[in-house]
Amino acid sequence: MPTLFDPIQLGDIAAPNRILMAPLTRGRSTRDHVPVDMMVDYYTQRATAGLIITEATGISQEGLGWPYAPGIWNDEQVAAWKPVTDSVHAAGGRIVMQLWHMGRQVHSSVIKTQPVSSSATATAGQAHTYEGKQDFEVARPLELDEIPRLLNDYELATRNALAAGFDGVQIHAANGYLIDQFLRDNANFRDDNYGGSVENRIRLLREVTERVISVAGAGRTSVRLSPNGDSQGVDDSNPTALFLPAAQMLSDLGIGFLELREPGPDGTFGNTDVPKLSPEIRKVFTGPLIVNSDYDSADKAQAELDTGIADGISFGRPFIGNPDLVARLQTGAPLAKDDAKTWYSQGPEGYIDYPAMETAAA
């Protein structure tokens, strides 16, 4: 069996180890969703990961409702991301951009228009806005004649990500965001070609993936799914019947890797006792399979690899407080605790001031 520290080929990307940095929203960009200078330090500090997957990055203003999150739909954003990729590459790292459309998980005060979704639904609870927490609003259904525009947005975002120097992209189809809202039947009540049957509900995921592949190539395209239970109010009555065909479709398209976010009872953005689907998905997805959520030690992650289900592990919160997470896992050094109060704050505190092992010891 491979170890966490063995290399792996993720499509066209040769990763030196099987410890991926999971996408982590940190809210350090400008109000215009332009990356800032300290993001260069943040990602470069973590360049020893086998592969960095960036924080979720908006493909359009319509799809980006998280305050101070970055975008990739205009030239200013592309230019601001370029120093990040240059620095990560200079440090020997690899980095892909996660492409994000939040669908109904936004507020009009941030996106400046009514949210869109698969159907006219609303998320329970409140959205993060520049004015604090506000109740989620009812989304309008995305019209059939708007689907081509959405696909064009994904294509432009992919072209921009490659122009900014990224090694590839990941399509965010998890966590109750737009594509997930089309996938799962408690959010999708459409009666057209994008609703009803499983084949119809996975259609948008297929079309988005095909469009991204047409620009980046299959080997530089990956997808994230969250198949086991509720995620931000989005769920399905029969996840096995849905996500196995979805994974089979992605396998047939030959994507570079598939990442599965499978939270346990204490997971963020969805917590569930629903059994993990990764063992079943492993049977139909033939490419590299990466699993995520609640891995906080080398032993726990290695045990997952030893099952033969996963080919790699993506670590989220441990990478916040441990920029040198790979070295700490390899040497058995203790992991530093991250500060939840600074997860989404705008300054350097809790962002680029976590020391590496040598500095901490000194």
Short mmCIF file of C-alpha atoms in Angstrom, two decimals, residues 4 18-25 49 51-55 98 170 172-175 177 222-231 257-272 274-279 281-282 288-297 300-305 307 309-320 325 329:
data_model
loop_
_atom_site.label_atom_id
_atom_site.label_comp_id
_atom_site.label_asym_id
_atom_site.label_seq_id
_atom_site.Cartn_x
_atom_site.Cartn_y
_atom_site.Cartn_z
CA LEU A 4 0.98 9.50 2.57
CA ARG A 18 -0.57 12.35 -1.18
CA ILE A 19 -1.33 15.16 1.30
CA LEU A 20 -3.48 17.74 -0.47
CA MET A 21 -4.45 21.10 0.93
CA ALA A 22 -8.23 21.25 0.80
CA PRO A 23 -10.04 24.43 -0.31
CA LEU A 24 -10.43 26.78 2.65
CA THR A 25 -12.42 30.01 2.46
CA ALA A 49 1.49 20.02 0.07
CA LEU A 51 -1.21 19.79 -4.30
CA ILE A 52 -2.86 22.99 -3.09
CA ILE A 53 -6.53 23.46 -3.96
CA THR A 54 -7.29 27.15 -3.50
CA GLU A 55 -10.09 28.62 -1.51
CA GLN A 98 -11.44 25.78 -7.16
CA GLN A 170 -11.44 22.04 -9.57
CA HIS A 172 -16.95 22.92 -6.78
CA ALA A 173 -20.00 20.65 -7.01
CA ALA A 174 -20.34 20.05 -3.26
CA ASN A 175 -21.48 21.65 0.00
CA TYR A 177 -23.78 25.23 -3.77
CA SER A 222 -11.05 17.81 -11.06
CA VAL A 223 -14.37 17.83 -9.23
CA ARG A 224 -15.43 18.00 -5.58
CA LEU A 225 -18.62 16.23 -4.41
CA SER A 226 -20.21 15.86 -0.96
CA PRO A 227 -22.28 12.68 -1.32
CA ASN A 228 -23.19 11.61 2.21
CA GLY A 229 -26.04 13.57 3.70
CA ASP A 230 -27.17 17.13 4.30
CA SER A 231 -24.88 20.01 3.36
CA PHE A 257 -9.08 13.28 -9.81
CA LEU A 258 -12.29 13.27 -7.80
CA GLU A 259 -12.41 14.67 -4.27
CA LEU A 260 -15.14 13.56 -1.86
CA ARG A 261 -16.04 15.60 1.18
CA GLU A 262 -17.64 13.20 3.65
CA PRO A 263 -18.20 14.90 7.00
CA GLY A 264 -18.96 13.07 10.20
CA PRO A 265 -21.31 14.18 12.97
CA ASP A 266 -19.12 17.20 13.83
CA GLY A 267 -18.39 18.35 10.29
CA THR A 268 -18.66 21.96 9.09
CA PHE A 269 -21.14 22.98 6.37
CA GLY A 270 -23.02 19.75 6.94
CA ASN A 271 -22.78 17.10 9.61
CA THR A 272 -24.21 13.67 9.19
CA VAL A 274 -25.08 8.92 6.89
CA PRO A 275 -22.52 6.26 5.91
CA LYS A 276 -19.75 7.33 3.57
CA LEU A 277 -20.29 6.55 -0.09
CA SER A 278 -16.60 6.47 -0.99
CA PRO A 279 -16.40 2.64 -0.87
CA ILE A 281 -17.83 5.32 -5.55
CA ARG A 282 -14.41 3.63 -5.61
CA PRO A 288 -7.39 8.97 -8.40
CA LEU A 289 -9.87 9.33 -5.53
CA ILE A 290 -9.15 11.88 -2.79
CA VAL A 291 -11.14 11.88 0.45
CA ASN A 292 -11.65 14.77 2.83
CA SER A 293 -13.13 15.79 6.17
CA ASP A 294 -12.06 15.30 9.76
CA TYR A 295 -8.57 13.93 9.06
CA ASP A 296 -6.34 15.34 11.78
CA SER A 297 -3.45 12.87 12.10
CA LYS A 300 -5.98 8.34 10.65
CA ALA A 301 -5.12 9.40 7.11
CA GLN A 302 -2.82 6.45 6.49
CA ALA A 303 -5.47 4.05 7.73
CA GLU A 304 -7.79 5.43 5.04
CA LEU A 305 -5.15 4.86 2.36
CA THR A 307 -8.24 0.44 2.90
CA ILE A 309 -10.45 3.18 -1.22
CA ALA A 310 -8.57 6.49 -1.26
CA ASP A 311 -5.45 7.40 -3.19
CA GLY A 312 -4.83 10.58 -1.22
CA ILE A 313 -6.17 12.71 1.63
CA SER A 314 -7.05 16.40 1.54
CA PHE A 315 -6.55 18.17 4.86
CA GLY A 316 -8.47 21.36 5.63
CA ARG A 317 -8.26 23.04 9.02
CA PRO A 318 -4.93 21.38 9.99
CA PHE A 319 -3.34 23.36 7.14
CA ILE A 320 -4.55 26.65 8.68
CA LEU A 325 1.75 20.19 7.82
CA LEU A 329 2.88 14.54 9.79
#
